[in-house]
């Protein structure tokens, strides 16, 4: 006979979930009762045989969470973290899933080799249908329905336990995601922890990082004991404070919200109510009924987006006007003061620096408001609903609803959006998402639309801008479809779509959020725009003796060489062609370059443009600036995230080709329809 050492199985669950009933059912009479070391909390153990193996079952104290608030929690947590159990059975009260699954999220988080016993299945069935197979698929671990009082399902439970004991890969717990605000900090902290010499892998870097962000005392103490750990604890506390300020809620609360959001999303997929709901619907449920409605959800989102655009324009308009007036006054002051000393210097300052930087700076109110709106959508929980609604649609592109969030972030700036694809699990989904992000119309492109919209479509600016955003989305979706068929064939796994609780974002939080991102944007854009403006000003003045930005300047020559390419799109002038070149440096440089080349900003620029473009050609030009070649910063981050020059070049090439083709199509199509 071969003597097997017994396999340890821990039972974890909320009080009254039926642990002891299942424990008795599994072990029959073979039990012994003792105490947990050092404390007077009862510890029950028992054994049973299944097949050739002996299983030793430990009934853990009942807990709602794996925090460090009670002795029971600490006992359960330490036992689980010490990996004393080969299999952890999470006993869940199926008739009270929302509350019970909270512990489950934390068991998943510590990566326990989990089997979920869906206990009280009899009671649950009275109110709803639970789909254990679906739950198992979404959680990534076996799920067995049981009835502790009758012993129904115990054989299946024993079989599932034995299967996971033999092959822990049968339980591949999913990793919860904590959103674009928390997730990057979490990843960074986890990385730092993993790099600490003396960090015990059993503490699991990601779990420990999360606990530090949550401000867990015990974990802080444990990490401080590791050499170099003290600094990380301080860092985590600082991050936690920062998050608290940006989110407008303590990090700990925000983390709990995400867990509940995960559970709500999960339940929407695994529960079917029988008859009317026995519990009163909360306000959040009522909102979700509409917002995540299969048919209403998407049109509602489009309407919300459109309304917000209109709003940002209305609010920004007087502020932009104020900025423009200030800029013009400053320009004439500088010109008056410097011109007598040196006309060249005056031209440099007024045309080069002010014309370039200023023409973009006046749009800062629009950009700030866009970031503010995005922050509001994210912080309120609405964005998660949009991702939820889009999930089914995204699956048709063999993508996942989660890919939708980086896409939406692309409206702010493509660079962080591409970085946010790191939260996607599969490489193919990452690659597809990342490649189409450049068509999400970033805030740097907004000044172009605002300028052209005001110049050519004064009564319908909102509609025009909205249509460009929509075009970007539609083409990105089409490209994603093609890429997923041709370049990255495969299916997307089903995941839970989180539904975090709604909350009213604090104004302070949203402003902080938007302020931070606008500042980042300005810092990045400022330098590039200044450099590009100065360079352009130089090229516009060379070779020596040419008229400023004249047709014979270097700039004019380059633009004139390119211009014929754009004749089919309706803008054969050399100046817009030069602006497109400059736009590769940074999209906002398109406007500043036009400002430099036409030698005017604001309303002056708008009327100057009307001499070059017809409204239809102006629209084709906007389409071109939306689609063609990503900016240098985006190209750089694509290179970094894909680790491949080939894919980077691919991104540059396909956007250029499609962008040009789309502009031509718009112009020629519009002419056929008699629009221009
Ligand atoms: P524990 O606190 O997790 O150890 O839960 P117990 O095993 O003590 O069970 C709590 C109560 O639920 C007891 O009254 C059990 O008889 C009852 N119970 C346990 N399992 C089931 C079940 O599957 N169905 C029903 N209807 N009752 C159950
Ligand atoms: Mg008990």
XYZ file of C-alpha atoms and ligand atoms in Angstrom:
705
model
C 0.000 0.000 0.000
C 1.213 3.512 -0.798
C 0.605 5.892 2.046
C -0.749 9.190 0.758
C -0.496 12.211 2.945
C -3.969 13.681 3.312
C -5.045 16.526 1.102
C -6.037 19.621 3.063
C -9.344 21.236 2.146
C -10.442 24.499 3.787
C -14.072 25.589 3.977
C -14.447 29.360 3.787
C -17.635 31.361 3.692
C -19.891 33.902 5.345
C -21.431 32.996 8.704
C -24.575 30.900 8.148
C -23.730 30.031 4.552
C -23.864 26.365 5.543
C -20.194 25.554 6.110
C -20.786 23.408 9.140
C -23.640 21.557 7.431
C -21.393 20.779 4.454
C -18.526 19.950 6.786
C -20.713 17.419 8.580
C -21.986 16.058 5.292
C -18.487 15.598 3.903
C -16.826 14.123 6.958
C -19.672 12.284 8.695
C -18.540 11.340 12.191
C -14.802 11.593 11.673
C -14.273 14.966 13.351
C -12.200 16.519 16.055
C -12.545 19.919 17.658
C -9.667 22.014 18.953
C -8.593 25.639 19.093
C -6.694 27.797 16.636
C -3.144 28.243 17.956
C -2.944 30.853 20.656
C -6.606 31.862 20.605
C -9.826 30.401 21.878
C -11.560 30.283 18.522
C -12.876 26.811 17.806
C -11.116 24.877 15.075
C -12.979 21.941 13.585
C -11.264 19.329 11.468
C -12.436 16.085 9.934
C -11.514 13.586 7.250
C -13.129 11.648 4.446
C -11.933 9.333 1.721
C -12.628 9.789 -1.935
C -11.154 7.380 -4.441
C -7.721 6.458 -3.183
C -7.152 9.714 -1.322
C -7.783 10.979 2.148
C -9.032 14.516 2.533
C -8.589 16.536 5.669
C -11.253 19.244 5.944
C -10.768 22.395 8.025
C -13.845 24.501 8.833
C -12.573 28.110 8.830
C -14.311 30.780 10.925
C -17.170 32.435 9.062
C -16.197 35.858 7.626
C -17.659 38.443 5.280
C -14.306 39.667 4.118
C -10.582 38.965 4.298
C -9.675 42.211 5.978
C -8.044 42.451 9.334
C -10.998 43.787 11.306
C -11.756 40.733 13.403
C -9.873 37.805 14.814
C -11.960 35.487 12.631
C -10.902 37.333 9.506
C -7.247 37.267 10.463
C -7.359 33.534 11.237
C -9.003 32.713 7.925
C -6.703 35.003 5.980
C -3.468 33.774 7.552
C -4.483 30.173 7.000
C -5.263 30.821 3.333
C -2.161 32.915 2.682
C 0.052 30.278 4.271
C -1.191 27.973 1.524
C -1.917 25.287 4.029
C -4.932 24.219 2.000
C -4.535 22.453 -1.336
C -8.154 23.241 -2.138
C -10.356 26.025 -0.762
C -14.088 25.429 -0.867
C -15.916 28.732 -0.820
C -19.334 27.994 0.658
C -21.725 30.535 -0.785
C -25.334 31.110 0.207
C -26.924 31.015 -3.226
C -30.058 32.736 -1.954
C -27.998 35.747 -0.953
C -25.416 35.906 -3.699
C -24.627 39.602 -3.815
C -23.395 39.694 -0.254
C -21.750 36.253 -0.259
C -19.779 36.788 -3.421
C -17.914 39.672 -1.806
C -15.755 37.172 0.034
C -15.420 35.209 -3.195
C -13.851 38.211 -4.938
C -11.198 38.286 -2.248
C -10.559 34.577 -2.401
C -10.064 34.978 -6.136
C -7.697 37.807 -5.403
C -5.341 35.790 -3.248
C -5.375 33.206 -6.020
C -6.702 30.394 -3.852
C -7.270 27.075 -5.658
C -11.001 27.520 -5.398
C -14.143 25.406 -5.663
C -17.378 27.304 -5.140
C -20.147 25.389 -3.356
C -23.378 27.068 -4.340
C -25.138 26.083 -1.152
C -28.791 26.695 -0.200
C -29.505 25.957 -3.822
C -32.990 24.811 -2.802
C -33.779 28.161 -1.270
C -32.284 30.128 -4.149
C -34.393 28.280 -6.688
C -37.531 29.711 -5.182
C -36.660 33.213 -6.311
C -34.385 32.827 -9.287
C -32.613 30.520 -11.674
C -28.900 30.436 -11.041
C -26.697 29.211 -13.842
C -23.770 27.399 -12.151
C -22.041 26.601 -15.455
C -22.055 30.257 -16.465
C -20.831 31.299 -13.027
C -18.034 28.756 -13.294
C -17.036 30.031 -16.725
C -16.955 33.646 -15.590
C -15.086 33.020 -12.343
C -12.680 30.529 -13.855
C -13.208 27.988 -11.076
C -15.519 24.951 -10.623
C -18.965 25.744 -9.196
C -21.102 22.997 -7.611
C -24.684 23.518 -6.426
C -25.320 21.906 -3.027
C -27.926 21.608 -0.307
C -26.167 21.310 3.019
C -29.181 20.077 4.963
C -29.997 17.134 2.665
C -26.552 16.322 1.334
C -27.645 16.892 -2.261
C -24.663 17.679 -4.489
C -22.048 16.383 -2.023
C -20.775 13.738 -4.453
C -20.236 16.383 -7.127
C -18.506 18.563 -4.573
C -16.142 15.741 -3.600
C -15.397 15.119 -7.251
C -14.672 18.784 -7.934
C -12.400 18.992 -4.877
C -10.484 15.916 -5.990
C -10.139 17.287 -9.508
C -8.665 20.587 -8.324
C -6.385 18.777 -5.860
C -5.031 16.649 -8.707
C -4.701 19.560 -11.093
C -4.790 23.062 -9.608
C -4.940 24.504 -13.120
C -8.598 23.526 -13.151
C -9.107 26.501 -10.895
C -7.759 29.494 -12.754
C -9.212 32.344 -10.800
C -9.733 35.517 -12.739
C -8.072 38.735 -11.714
C -10.348 41.591 -10.740
C -9.679 44.950 -12.365
C -9.817 48.204 -10.515
C -10.289 50.734 -13.262
C -8.055 53.167 -15.085
C -7.404 55.264 -12.005
C -6.313 52.603 -9.514
C -4.971 49.908 -11.832
C -1.728 51.623 -12.983
C -0.740 52.419 -9.381
C -1.560 48.868 -8.385
C 0.623 47.435 -11.132
C 3.512 49.718 -10.247
C 3.360 48.948 -6.538
C 3.077 45.222 -7.199
C 6.135 45.426 -9.438
C 8.122 47.262 -6.753
C 7.077 44.726 -4.132
C 8.042 41.777 -6.308
C 11.488 43.340 -6.748
C 12.100 43.619 -3.006
C 14.649 41.106 -1.859
C 13.057 39.208 0.933
C 9.500 39.533 -0.342
C 7.872 36.143 0.221
C 6.050 35.129 -2.971
C 3.285 33.659 -0.790
C 2.281 37.260 -0.032
C 1.422 37.737 -3.734
C 2.619 41.149 -4.906
C -0.679 42.258 -6.427
C -2.681 41.262 -3.369
C -0.220 42.938 -1.015
C -0.195 46.093 -3.149
C -3.970 46.203 -3.018
C -3.983 45.752 0.746
C -1.445 48.575 1.097
C -3.651 50.850 -0.976
C -6.572 49.831 1.201
C -4.488 50.807 4.235
C -4.485 47.351 5.865
C -2.550 47.622 9.158
C -1.355 44.021 9.341
C -0.017 44.047 5.823
C 1.708 47.386 6.438
C 3.463 45.892 9.432
C 4.477 42.807 7.456
C 5.880 44.858 4.576
C 7.741 47.250 6.880
C 9.632 44.254 8.251
C 11.118 43.586 4.825
C 14.276 45.635 4.137
C 13.257 48.511 1.889
C 9.592 47.803 2.560
C 9.061 50.909 4.696
C 9.549 53.215 1.736
C 6.997 51.247 -0.262
C 4.452 51.506 2.534
C 4.949 55.288 2.540
C 4.610 55.380 -1.222
C 1.416 53.338 -1.061
C -0.012 55.693 1.526
C 0.798 58.681 -0.654
C -0.818 57.027 -3.662
C -3.807 56.139 -1.542
C -4.177 59.782 -0.480
C -3.845 60.949 -4.041
C -6.471 58.463 -5.224
C -8.737 59.557 -2.420
C -8.525 63.124 -3.637
C -9.006 62.333 -7.317
C -11.775 59.784 -6.852
C -13.396 61.789 -4.096
C -13.622 58.722 -1.916
C -11.206 56.754 0.209
C -9.202 54.253 -1.795
C -10.529 51.492 0.422
C -14.122 52.400 -0.391
C -13.331 52.700 -4.092
C -11.793 49.219 -4.086
C -14.880 47.788 -2.390
C -17.021 49.564 -4.989
C -15.160 47.813 -7.765
C -15.705 44.459 -6.108
C -19.416 45.121 -5.822
C -19.386 46.350 -9.392
C -17.852 43.081 -10.438
C -20.518 41.163 -8.526
C -23.387 43.172 -10.010
C -22.065 42.521 -13.494
C -21.627 38.847 -12.671
C -25.149 38.484 -11.323
C -26.648 40.086 -14.400
C -25.163 37.229 -16.366
C -25.941 34.270 -14.095
C -29.308 35.076 -12.532
C -32.736 34.930 -14.089
C -35.513 36.120 -11.844
C -38.620 33.994 -11.590
C -41.502 36.405 -11.607
C -41.295 39.854 -10.103
C -38.294 40.681 -7.999
C -38.824 39.876 -4.316
C -36.520 42.705 -3.324
C -37.318 46.329 -4.023
C -35.263 47.696 -6.872
C -32.689 50.232 -5.781
C -32.314 53.524 -7.619
C -29.164 52.100 -9.156
C -31.089 49.064 -10.475
C -33.716 51.319 -11.976
C -31.129 53.449 -13.750
C -29.390 50.331 -15.003
C -32.608 48.976 -16.423
C -32.622 51.873 -18.843
C -28.947 52.613 -19.272
C -27.886 49.015 -19.910
C -30.993 48.158 -21.902
C -30.162 46.000 -24.898
C -31.766 48.311 -27.417
C -31.796 51.659 -25.632
C -28.258 51.537 -24.249
C -26.272 52.442 -27.346
C -28.540 55.192 -28.730
C -28.666 56.639 -25.243
C -24.894 56.735 -25.078
C -24.680 58.457 -28.453
C -27.238 61.012 -27.342
C -25.382 61.645 -24.094
C -22.119 62.086 -25.999
C -23.732 64.510 -28.423
C -25.317 66.533 -25.648
C -22.011 66.793 -23.864
C -20.261 68.093 -26.965
C -22.841 70.788 -27.402
C -22.499 71.662 -23.763
C -18.715 71.955 -23.858
C -18.960 74.303 -26.833
C -21.564 76.491 -25.264
C -19.631 76.765 -22.044
C -16.237 77.188 -23.688
C -17.291 79.756 -26.270
C -17.120 82.934 -24.172
C -13.898 81.784 -22.519
C -12.273 81.066 -25.877
C -13.401 84.459 -27.137
C -11.856 86.093 -24.109
C -8.557 84.266 -24.687
C -8.542 85.219 -28.347
C -9.061 88.880 -27.606
C -6.255 88.755 -25.046
C -3.952 87.059 -27.501
C -4.643 89.616 -30.184
C -4.031 92.478 -27.789
C -0.780 90.877 -26.681
C 0.250 90.393 -30.320
C -0.247 94.026 -31.244
C 1.512 95.176 -28.076
C 4.549 93.019 -28.818
C 4.542 94.095 -32.461
C 4.335 97.767 -31.523
C 7.115 97.435 -28.959
C 9.570 95.248 -30.852
C 9.059 96.234 -34.489
C 11.074 99.489 -34.232
C 14.019 97.491 -32.819
C 13.932 94.538 -35.173
C 11.149 93.573 -37.584
C 12.570 90.052 -37.762
C 12.382 89.567 -33.999
C 8.874 90.989 -33.989
C 7.859 88.522 -36.681
C 9.482 85.705 -34.725
C 7.576 86.579 -31.580
C 4.240 87.417 -33.141
C 4.029 85.026 -36.089
C 6.211 82.222 -34.773
C 5.666 82.011 -31.038
C 2.315 83.697 -30.467
C 0.785 82.595 -33.755
C 1.786 79.006 -33.133
C 1.473 78.436 -29.417
C -1.291 80.951 -28.977
C -3.576 79.548 -31.608
C -3.637 76.256 -29.723
C -3.599 77.754 -26.259
C -6.909 79.471 -26.886
C -8.531 76.053 -27.142
C -7.421 74.987 -23.704
C -10.925 75.664 -22.323
C -12.372 73.168 -24.827
C -9.756 70.598 -23.938
C -10.227 71.080 -20.229
C -13.984 70.701 -20.591
C -13.561 67.541 -22.625
C -11.385 66.056 -19.905
C -13.899 67.211 -17.333
C -16.712 65.445 -19.158
C -14.642 62.269 -19.487
C -13.791 62.400 -15.793
C -17.465 62.832 -14.968
C -18.488 59.877 -17.117
C -15.794 57.696 -15.600
C -16.206 58.713 -11.997
C -19.992 58.448 -12.013
C -19.877 54.802 -13.085
C -21.591 55.532 -16.404
C -18.550 54.592 -18.481
C -18.618 51.090 -17.019
C -22.259 50.815 -18.172
C -21.263 51.846 -21.635
C -18.610 49.136 -21.662
C -21.248 46.726 -20.402
C -23.681 47.638 -23.141
C -20.937 47.434 -25.713
C -19.782 44.008 -24.575
C -22.112 42.066 -26.818
C -21.287 44.290 -29.744
C -17.564 44.058 -29.061
C -17.807 40.292 -29.055
C -19.001 40.476 -32.622
C -15.643 42.046 -33.363
C -14.258 39.194 -31.293
C -13.170 41.781 -28.804
C -14.299 42.196 -25.251
C -16.319 45.004 -23.698
C -13.249 45.902 -21.688
C -11.517 47.055 -24.853
C -14.097 49.789 -25.025
C -12.621 51.717 -22.101
C -9.186 52.286 -23.676
C -11.012 53.269 -26.837
C -13.028 55.883 -24.964
C -9.921 57.121 -23.165
C -8.534 57.707 -26.642
C -10.877 60.667 -26.903
C -8.763 62.367 -24.253
C -5.347 61.425 -25.572
C -4.285 58.380 -27.584
C -1.084 57.917 -25.592
C -2.570 56.934 -22.197
C -5.321 55.066 -24.050
C -2.764 52.824 -25.685
C -1.094 52.353 -22.332
C -4.465 51.391 -20.860
C -4.657 48.387 -23.185
C -2.339 46.762 -20.681
C -5.433 45.922 -18.662
C -6.533 43.573 -21.462
C -5.585 39.984 -20.919
C -5.025 38.547 -24.351
C -2.410 39.731 -26.778
C -4.725 39.624 -29.754
C -7.261 41.855 -28.045
C -4.505 44.218 -27.011
C -3.062 44.419 -30.498
C -6.398 44.975 -32.215
C -7.478 47.604 -29.705
C -4.159 49.394 -29.765
C -4.042 49.538 -33.546
C -7.436 51.209 -33.857
C -7.050 53.680 -30.969
C -5.476 56.364 -33.217
C -8.886 56.828 -34.800
C -10.393 57.796 -31.514
C -10.438 61.516 -32.007
C -8.141 62.849 -29.292
C -8.482 66.261 -27.704
C -5.551 67.587 -29.755
C -7.694 67.217 -32.852
C -10.510 69.156 -31.290
C -9.001 72.615 -32.050
C -8.958 71.684 -35.738
C -12.654 70.848 -35.711
C -13.493 73.874 -33.634
C -11.620 76.153 -36.004
C -13.029 74.667 -39.196
C -16.443 74.101 -37.703
C -16.738 77.773 -36.751
C -15.340 78.927 -40.094
C -17.478 76.766 -42.357
C -20.433 75.371 -40.424
C -21.283 78.072 -37.889
C -24.843 76.892 -37.231
C -23.991 73.187 -37.025
C -20.646 72.984 -35.304
C -21.786 70.499 -32.676
C -23.193 68.211 -35.317
C -20.075 68.427 -37.477
C -17.729 67.658 -34.598
C -19.964 64.863 -33.405
C -20.018 63.359 -36.904
C -16.215 63.283 -36.980
C -16.020 61.518 -33.639
C -18.609 59.077 -34.907
C -16.723 58.519 -38.156
C -13.590 57.706 -36.155
C -15.534 55.176 -34.101
C -17.195 53.556 -37.104
C -13.928 53.202 -38.975
C -12.147 51.921 -35.866
C -14.856 49.292 -35.475
C -14.529 48.308 -39.122
C -10.755 48.100 -38.835
C -11.050 46.037 -35.661
C -13.340 43.636 -37.486
C -10.912 43.293 -40.364
C -7.898 42.912 -38.087
C -9.624 40.286 -35.983
C -10.473 38.305 -39.106
C -7.269 38.702 -41.039
C -4.404 39.538 -38.717
C -5.411 38.079 -35.363
C -7.977 35.357 -35.867
C -9.434 33.925 -32.662
C -12.279 34.225 -30.237
C -12.593 36.419 -27.188
C -13.252 34.802 -23.841
C -16.304 35.905 -21.896
C -15.498 37.961 -18.860
C -17.544 39.651 -16.246
C -18.388 43.243 -17.075
C -18.143 45.233 -13.894
C -21.048 47.458 -12.867
C -19.667 49.653 -10.089
C -22.239 51.538 -8.034
C -23.290 54.898 -9.379
C -22.119 57.857 -7.478
C -22.273 61.554 -7.915
C -18.721 62.599 -8.700
C -17.545 65.441 -6.525
C -16.832 68.604 -8.433
C -13.494 68.804 -6.683
C -12.536 65.292 -7.781
C -13.610 65.830 -11.377
C -11.796 69.176 -11.568
C -8.646 67.674 -10.096
C -8.880 64.827 -12.544
C -9.429 67.081 -15.544
C -6.855 69.600 -14.317
C -4.197 66.922 -13.991
C -4.816 65.573 -17.455
C -5.012 68.995 -19.083
C -1.743 69.949 -17.458
C -0.097 66.734 -18.702
C -1.430 67.513 -22.122
C -0.123 71.085 -22.057
C 3.284 70.041 -20.813
C 3.605 67.490 -23.582
C 2.041 69.621 -26.262
C 3.618 72.921 -25.188
C 7.182 71.928 -25.924
C 6.374 70.200 -29.171
C 4.223 73.043 -30.406
C 6.795 75.643 -29.520
C 9.529 73.635 -31.242
C 7.367 72.979 -34.295
C 6.264 76.619 -34.473
C 9.815 77.909 -34.279
C 11.012 75.374 -36.838
C 8.182 76.274 -39.164
C 8.807 79.954 -38.701
C 12.442 79.317 -39.664
C 11.498 77.332 -42.742
C 8.990 80.020 -43.634
C 11.781 82.641 -43.592
C 14.371 80.674 -45.533
C 16.146 80.895 -47.897
C 17.127 84.425 -46.858
C 15.254 87.173 -48.568
C 11.957 85.382 -49.268
C 8.652 86.848 -48.209
C 7.563 85.408 -44.866
C 5.818 82.059 -45.416
C 5.735 82.810 -49.092
C 5.347 80.293 -51.817
C 9.139 80.440 -52.416
C 10.157 79.725 -48.846
C 11.366 76.241 -47.990
C 8.032 75.630 -46.375
C 6.155 76.762 -49.440
C 8.269 74.521 -51.651
C 7.616 71.413 -49.527
C 3.922 72.160 -49.307
C 3.674 72.839 -53.020
C 5.314 69.488 -53.751
C 2.741 67.672 -51.612
C -0.304 69.711 -52.493
C -1.204 67.961 -55.774
C -1.670 64.741 -53.777
C -4.577 66.387 -52.040
C -6.208 67.862 -55.109
C -8.678 64.933 -55.312
C -9.711 65.749 -51.744
C -10.387 69.364 -52.638
C -7.503 71.178 -50.930
C -4.601 71.602 -53.326
C -3.196 74.655 -51.518
C 0.332 74.261 -50.167
C -0.450 75.664 -46.717
C -2.870 72.948 -45.531
C -0.389 70.392 -46.861
C 2.367 71.864 -44.697
C 0.012 71.873 -41.728
C -0.586 68.147 -42.208
C 3.177 67.587 -42.173
C 3.465 69.554 -38.948
C 0.519 67.604 -37.530
C 2.579 64.436 -37.465
C 4.662 66.125 -34.773
C 1.506 66.845 -32.802
C -2.036 67.108 -34.052
C -2.573 70.448 -32.392
C 0.241 71.776 -34.590
C -2.126 71.648 -37.571
C -3.957 74.684 -36.246
C -0.822 76.473 -35.065
C 0.808 75.923 -38.455
C -2.185 77.285 -40.277
C -1.960 80.220 -37.885
C 1.682 80.763 -38.796
C 1.216 80.264 -42.526
C -1.807 82.488 -42.875
C -0.184 84.919 -40.473
C -3.336 85.306 -38.411
C -5.218 83.630 -35.591
C -8.805 83.547 -34.335
C -11.552 84.965 -36.533
C -8.910 86.302 -38.910
C -7.711 82.759 -39.530
C -11.253 81.541 -40.074
C -11.887 84.061 -42.842
C -8.453 83.418 -44.357
C -9.316 79.718 -44.538
C -12.535 80.477 -46.343
C -10.430 81.765 -49.236
C -8.728 78.369 -49.584
C -11.414 75.826 -48.733
C -14.952 75.186 -49.813
C -17.084 73.830 -46.953
C -16.942 70.359 -48.505
C -13.153 70.522 -48.865
C -12.955 71.751 -45.262
C -14.869 68.690 -44.144
C -12.578 66.433 -46.209
C -9.612 68.139 -44.544
C -11.039 67.459 -41.086
C -11.548 63.811 -42.055
C -7.935 63.673 -43.179
C -6.629 65.176 -39.938
C -8.769 62.733 -37.969
C -7.445 59.648 -39.712
C -3.969 60.159 -41.167
C -0.783 59.055 -39.344
C -0.840 59.197 -35.506
C 1.251 61.889 -33.826
C 4.868 61.199 -32.904
C 4.053 60.548 -29.250
C 1.416 57.985 -30.232
C 3.771 56.324 -32.706
C 6.378 56.108 -29.970
C 3.992 54.495 -27.510
C 2.744 52.026 -30.133
C 6.342 51.053 -30.701
C 6.891 50.619 -26.972
C 3.721 48.651 -26.281
C 3.953 46.348 -29.301
C 7.721 46.025 -29.068
C 7.740 45.879 -32.852
C 8.738 48.341 -35.559
C 6.794 46.322 -38.097
C 3.491 46.866 -36.329
C 4.390 50.488 -35.737
C 5.023 51.037 -39.430
C 1.862 49.159 -40.200
C -0.093 51.546 -37.976
C 1.428 54.549 -39.749
C 0.811 53.126 -43.218
C -2.775 51.965 -42.837
C -3.933 55.151 -41.161
C -2.337 57.244 -43.910
C -3.849 55.216 -46.723
C -7.321 55.056 -45.215
C -7.164 58.725 -44.203
C -6.338 59.884 -47.697
C -8.884 57.569 -49.281
C -11.608 58.711 -46.877
C -10.885 62.404 -47.547
C -11.053 61.817 -51.290
C -14.234 59.795 -50.915
C -15.869 62.524 -48.861
C -14.963 65.240 -51.338
C -15.773 63.337 -54.518
C -18.893 61.788 -53.007
C -20.072 65.166 -51.778
C -19.572 66.681 -55.214
C -21.547 63.911 -56.835
C -24.346 64.697 -54.421
C -24.058 68.328 -55.385
C -22.813 69.605 -52.009
C -19.819 71.541 -53.127
P -22.306 28.029 8.958
O -22.505 29.211 9.844
O -21.722 28.455 7.652
O -21.525 26.940 9.575
O -23.759 27.492 8.581
P -24.550 26.237 9.158
O -24.062 25.009 8.518
O -24.541 26.314 10.628
O -25.981 26.550 8.557
C -26.767 27.647 8.925
C -28.246 27.321 8.783
O -28.597 27.068 7.436
C -28.617 26.050 9.521
O -29.885 26.254 10.098
C -28.702 24.991 8.441
O -29.622 23.962 8.754
C -29.185 25.770 7.263
N -28.714 25.251 5.972
C -27.480 24.841 5.661
N -27.395 24.471 4.358
C -28.647 24.634 3.828
C -29.203 24.430 2.503
O -28.532 24.033 1.567
N -30.513 24.708 2.357
C -31.276 25.178 3.368
N -32.556 25.451 3.119
N -30.783 25.396 4.620
C -29.479 25.124 4.855
Mg -20.462 26.948 11.420
